[in-house]
Coordinates of C-alpha atoms and ligand atoms in Angstrom, one line a residue:
M1 CA -0.2 0.1 0.1
L2 CA 1.1 3.4 -0.8
H3 CA 2.2 5.8 2.3
I4 CA 1.5 9.2 1.6
G5 CA 0.8 12.3 3.3
C6 CA 1.6 16.3 2.9
H7 CA 3.1 19.0 5.3
L8 CA 0.5 20.1 7.5
S9 CA 0.5 22.7 10.4
I10 CA 1.1 21.1 13.9
S11 CA -0.3 24.7 15.8
K12 CA -3.3 22.7 16.9
G13 CA -1.7 19.8 18.0
F14 CA -0.5 16.2 17.1
E15 CA -3.8 14.7 17.4
H16 CA -5.6 17.4 15.5
I17 CA -3.3 16.8 12.7
A18 CA -3.2 13.1 13.0
K19 CA -7.0 13.4 12.3
E20 CA -6.6 16.0 9.8
A21 CA -4.3 13.7 8.1
V22 CA -6.9 10.7 8.0
S23 CA -9.7 13.0 6.6
I24 CA -7.8 13.5 3.5
S25 CA -6.7 9.6 3.2
A26 CA -3.1 10.4 4.4
D27 CA -1.4 7.8 6.7
T28 CA 1.7 9.7 7.1
F29 CA 2.4 13.6 7.3
Q30 CA 5.4 16.2 8.0
F31 CA 5.5 19.3 10.2
F32 CA 7.8 21.9 11.3
T33 CA 9.3 21.2 14.8
R34 CA 9.0 25.1 15.2
N35 CA 8.6 28.3 13.4
P36 CA 10.4 27.9 9.9
Q37 CA 12.5 30.9 10.3
G38 CA 13.4 29.6 13.6
G39 CA 12.4 30.5 17.2
K40 CA 11.3 28.8 20.3
A41 CA 9.2 25.9 20.1
K42 CA 6.0 25.3 21.4
D43 CA 6.0 23.5 25.0
L44 CA 5.0 19.4 24.4
D45 CA 1.5 18.4 25.5
L46 CA 1.9 15.0 26.4
K47 CA -1.6 14.2 26.8
D48 CA -1.8 15.4 23.1
I49 CA 0.7 13.2 22.4
E50 CA -0.3 10.2 24.1
Q51 CA -3.8 10.6 22.1
Y52 CA -2.0 10.9 18.9
R53 CA 0.2 7.6 19.8
S54 CA -3.0 5.6 20.1
Y55 CA -4.8 7.3 17.2
A56 CA -1.7 6.8 14.7
A57 CA -1.4 3.0 15.5
T58 CA -5.2 2.3 15.2
H59 CA -4.8 4.3 11.9
H60 CA -1.6 2.1 10.9
F61 CA 0.1 5.5 10.2
A62 CA 3.7 5.1 8.5
P63 CA 6.7 6.9 9.9
I64 CA 5.8 10.9 10.4
V65 CA 8.5 13.6 9.5
A66 CA 9.4 16.4 11.5
H67 CA 11.3 19.3 9.6
A68 CA 13.9 21.3 10.9
P69 CA 13.4 25.0 10.5
Y70 CA 15.2 26.8 7.2
T71 CA 17.7 29.0 9.6
L72 CA 19.4 25.9 11.1
N73 CA 22.8 26.2 9.2
P74 CA 25.2 23.7 10.7
C75 CA 27.7 25.1 8.1
S76 CA 27.6 28.7 8.5
D77 CA 30.8 30.8 8.9
N78 CA 29.0 32.8 11.9
P79 CA 29.8 30.7 15.0
Q80 CA 26.4 31.8 16.4
T81 CA 24.4 30.6 13.8
R82 CA 26.3 27.3 14.4
E83 CA 25.3 27.8 18.1
F84 CA 22.0 28.1 17.2
A85 CA 21.8 24.9 15.2
E86 CA 23.1 22.8 17.6
M87 CA 20.9 24.1 20.2
V88 CA 17.5 23.8 18.2
F89 CA 18.8 20.2 16.7
T90 CA 19.4 19.2 20.3
D91 CA 16.3 20.4 21.4
D92 CA 14.0 18.7 18.7
L93 CA 15.9 15.6 19.0
R94 CA 15.1 15.4 22.6
R95 CA 11.3 16.2 21.8
M96 CA 11.0 14.1 18.9
E97 CA 11.9 11.1 21.5
H98 CA 8.2 11.8 22.7
V99 CA 7.0 10.2 19.4
P100 CA 9.7 7.4 18.8
N101 CA 10.9 5.9 15.5
N102 CA 10.0 8.7 13.1
Y103 CA 12.3 11.0 11.0
Y104 CA 13.7 14.4 11.6
N105 CA 14.6 16.1 8.3
F106 CA 17.1 18.7 7.9
H107 CA 18.4 20.9 5.1
P108 CA 22.3 20.2 5.5
G109 CA 23.3 23.4 5.2
S110 CA 25.0 26.6 3.0
H111 CA 28.6 26.6 3.3
V112 CA 28.4 30.4 2.6
G113 CA 31.7 30.7 0.6
Q114 CA 33.7 28.1 2.6
G115 CA 33.8 25.5 0.3
S116 CA 32.0 22.5 0.1
A117 CA 34.7 20.3 1.7
Q118 CA 34.7 22.8 4.6
G119 CA 30.6 22.9 4.8
V120 CA 30.6 19.1 4.9
A121 CA 33.3 18.6 8.1
M122 CA 31.0 21.4 9.8
I123 CA 27.9 19.3 9.3
I124 CA 29.5 15.8 10.3
D125 CA 30.6 18.0 13.7
L126 CA 27.4 18.8 14.3
L127 CA 26.0 15.6 13.7
N128 CA 28.8 13.8 15.8
K129 CA 28.3 16.2 18.7
I130 CA 24.4 15.5 19.0
L131 CA 23.5 12.1 17.9
S132 CA 22.9 9.7 20.8
P133 CA 23.3 5.7 20.6
M134 CA 19.9 5.8 22.6
Q135 CA 17.7 7.6 20.4
T136 CA 15.1 6.0 18.1
T137 CA 14.7 9.0 15.6
T138 CA 16.4 8.7 12.2
V139 CA 18.1 11.9 11.1
L140 CA 17.3 12.4 7.2
L141 CA 19.6 14.8 5.2
E142 CA 17.5 16.5 2.5
T143 CA 18.5 16.2 -1.0
M144 CA 18.9 20.0 -2.1
S145 CA 18.5 21.8 -5.3
G146 CA 21.7 23.4 -5.3
K147 CA 20.7 27.3 -4.8
G148 CA 23.6 29.6 -3.7
S149 CA 26.1 27.6 -1.7
E150 CA 23.7 25.1 -0.3
V151 CA 25.5 21.5 0.6
G152 CA 23.7 18.4 -0.5
A153 CA 22.7 19.0 -4.0
T154 CA 24.8 16.0 -4.9
F155 CA 24.5 12.1 -3.9
E156 CA 28.5 12.5 -3.8
E157 CA 28.2 15.2 -0.9
L158 CA 25.6 13.3 0.9
A159 CA 27.5 10.4 1.2
Q160 CA 30.2 12.2 2.3
I161 CA 28.2 13.2 5.2
I162 CA 27.0 10.2 6.3
A163 CA 31.0 8.6 5.8
G164 CA 31.7 11.1 8.6
V165 CA 29.4 10.4 11.3
N166 CA 30.1 7.8 13.7
L167 CA 26.4 6.6 14.6
K168 CA 25.6 6.1 10.6
E169 CA 22.8 3.7 11.9
K170 CA 20.6 6.8 13.0
M171 CA 21.5 8.6 9.3
G172 CA 19.2 8.4 6.1
V173 CA 18.3 10.4 3.3
C174 CA 14.6 12.3 2.2
L175 CA 14.7 12.6 -1.6
D176 CA 12.8 15.8 -2.7
T177 CA 11.8 15.3 -6.3
C178 CA 11.5 19.0 -7.3
H179 CA 15.1 19.6 -5.8
V180 CA 17.1 16.4 -7.4
F181 CA 15.6 17.2 -10.7
A182 CA 16.6 21.2 -10.4
A183 CA 20.2 19.6 -9.0
G184 CA 20.5 17.8 -12.4
Y185 CA 19.1 14.7 -11.9
D186 CA 16.8 13.3 -14.9
I187 CA 14.2 11.3 -12.8
V188 CA 11.8 12.3 -15.7
N189 CA 13.9 10.3 -18.5
Q190 CA 16.6 8.2 -16.6
L191 CA 14.8 7.3 -13.3
D192 CA 16.5 3.8 -13.5
D193 CA 19.9 5.6 -13.7
V194 CA 19.4 8.4 -11.1
L195 CA 18.4 5.5 -8.4
E196 CA 21.0 3.3 -9.7
K197 CA 23.6 6.4 -9.2
F198 CA 21.8 6.8 -5.5
D199 CA 22.3 3.0 -4.9
K200 CA 26.2 3.1 -5.8
I201 CA 26.8 6.4 -3.8
I202 CA 24.7 6.4 -1.3
G203 CA 22.9 3.2 -0.7
L204 CA 19.2 2.9 -1.3
E205 CA 18.9 1.6 2.2
R206 CA 19.5 4.9 3.5
L207 CA 16.6 6.1 1.3
K208 CA 13.8 6.6 4.0
A209 CA 11.5 9.2 2.8
V210 CA 10.4 11.0 -0.1
H211 CA 9.2 14.9 -0.5
L212 CA 6.6 14.3 -3.5
N213 CA 6.7 17.8 -5.7
D214 CA 6.4 18.8 -9.2
S215 CA 9.1 21.5 -10.2
L216 CA 8.4 25.1 -11.4
M217 CA 11.7 25.5 -12.6
P218 CA 13.6 23.8 -15.4
F219 CA 15.9 20.9 -15.0
A220 CA 19.5 21.5 -13.7
S221 CA 18.3 25.2 -12.9
H222 CA 19.3 24.9 -9.3
K223 CA 16.4 26.6 -8.5
D224 CA 13.8 25.5 -5.8
R225 CA 10.2 26.4 -6.4
H226 CA 7.6 23.5 -5.9
A227 CA 4.6 23.0 -8.4
K228 CA 1.6 20.9 -8.0
I229 CA 1.4 17.4 -9.1
G230 CA 1.0 17.6 -12.8
E231 CA 1.7 21.3 -13.3
G232 CA 5.5 21.6 -13.1
L233 CA 8.2 20.3 -15.7
I234 CA 8.6 17.1 -14.0
G235 CA 4.8 16.0 -15.3
A236 CA 2.1 13.5 -13.4
E237 CA 3.3 10.7 -15.6
A238 CA 7.0 11.2 -14.7
L239 CA 5.8 11.1 -10.8
V240 CA 3.4 8.4 -10.8
R241 CA 6.5 6.3 -12.2
F242 CA 8.3 7.6 -9.6
I243 CA 6.1 6.2 -6.8
N244 CA 5.4 2.8 -8.3
H245 CA 9.5 2.1 -8.6
P246 CA 10.0 -0.9 -6.5
S247 CA 12.6 1.1 -4.5
I248 CA 10.3 4.1 -3.8
K249 CA 6.8 2.6 -3.5
N250 CA 7.0 1.6 0.2
L251 CA 8.6 4.8 1.6
P252 CA 6.3 7.6 3.1
L253 CA 5.8 10.1 0.6
I254 CA 5.1 13.4 1.7
L255 CA 3.8 16.3 -0.8
E256 CA 5.1 19.8 0.1
T257 CA 3.1 21.4 -3.2
P258 CA 1.6 24.7 -3.1
N259 CA -1.8 23.8 -1.8
E260 CA -4.2 24.0 0.9
I261 CA -5.9 20.8 2.5
D262 CA -8.4 20.7 -0.3
G263 CA -5.5 20.5 -3.1
Y264 CA -3.7 17.9 -1.0
A265 CA -6.9 15.7 -0.5
K266 CA -7.3 15.9 -4.3
E267 CA -3.1 15.0 -5.1
I268 CA -3.6 12.1 -2.5
E269 CA -6.7 10.5 -3.9
F270 CA -5.1 10.8 -7.7
L271 CA -2.0 9.4 -6.6
R272 CA -3.6 6.6 -4.4
H273 CA -5.6 5.8 -7.8
Q274 CA -2.6 5.9 -9.7
A275 CA -0.4 3.2 -7.4
I276 CA 0.0 -0.4 -8.8
Ligands
FE301 FE1 12.9 21.0 3.0
FE302 FE1 11.6 19.4 0.5
ZN303 ZN1 12.0 23.0 -1.8

């Protein structure tokens, strides 16, 4: 069975979001752990989490995906920004243990001119500081489009990060279809090749989740603009082929398309219908 959901707001709590997900035939979802621009996280409501956990179990939810704030940059040249990244990451991972065995996805970072090697080294440093053998959360590196000085737009860079992390068993990758297309991986015409490359360089066993988006921007443009499914340059046909690929079809798929809840409901219905 296809596991699919979308990005939803957690402002009304976990149980609310899970019910919202079920109302649009989703069995997973993604949420920001705090304001995407950073800032303080809301206090956890343990009663709400308890209710959520039993609700999610009853409704056979696939793993859910927490998304770190965009401002989290472990490879900034500013020590204060790096400290902020450590603080947020640590706090988010501590909170995630209240909803165990799920995913925490983050943008690896922007090296802001220090060079990719330095960026990779700083990201590894942070991960080796904060990952713990006890945690049940798997941390996911998101594949990036390569705008500006983003690290993680190539499979090689993601593999370098994982290679440097001591607790590799806590690490995985979240493939964003819009980002990889914009980064120059041709999932429209060469899907098998792209996934073979992923397997050779990173290992498909590391691929834990997907951000399923169409792209407003052309192939290899290194620009990150999501489109609704079928309204971008990847197209519905290629995205349907993608979700039905044997290496993809059992992963949680998260829509981050420019939609309100009705639009998400329609896309989920369409994709469930196309799943073989
Ligand atoms: Fe993201
Ligand atoms: Fe994404
Ligand atoms: Zn994006």
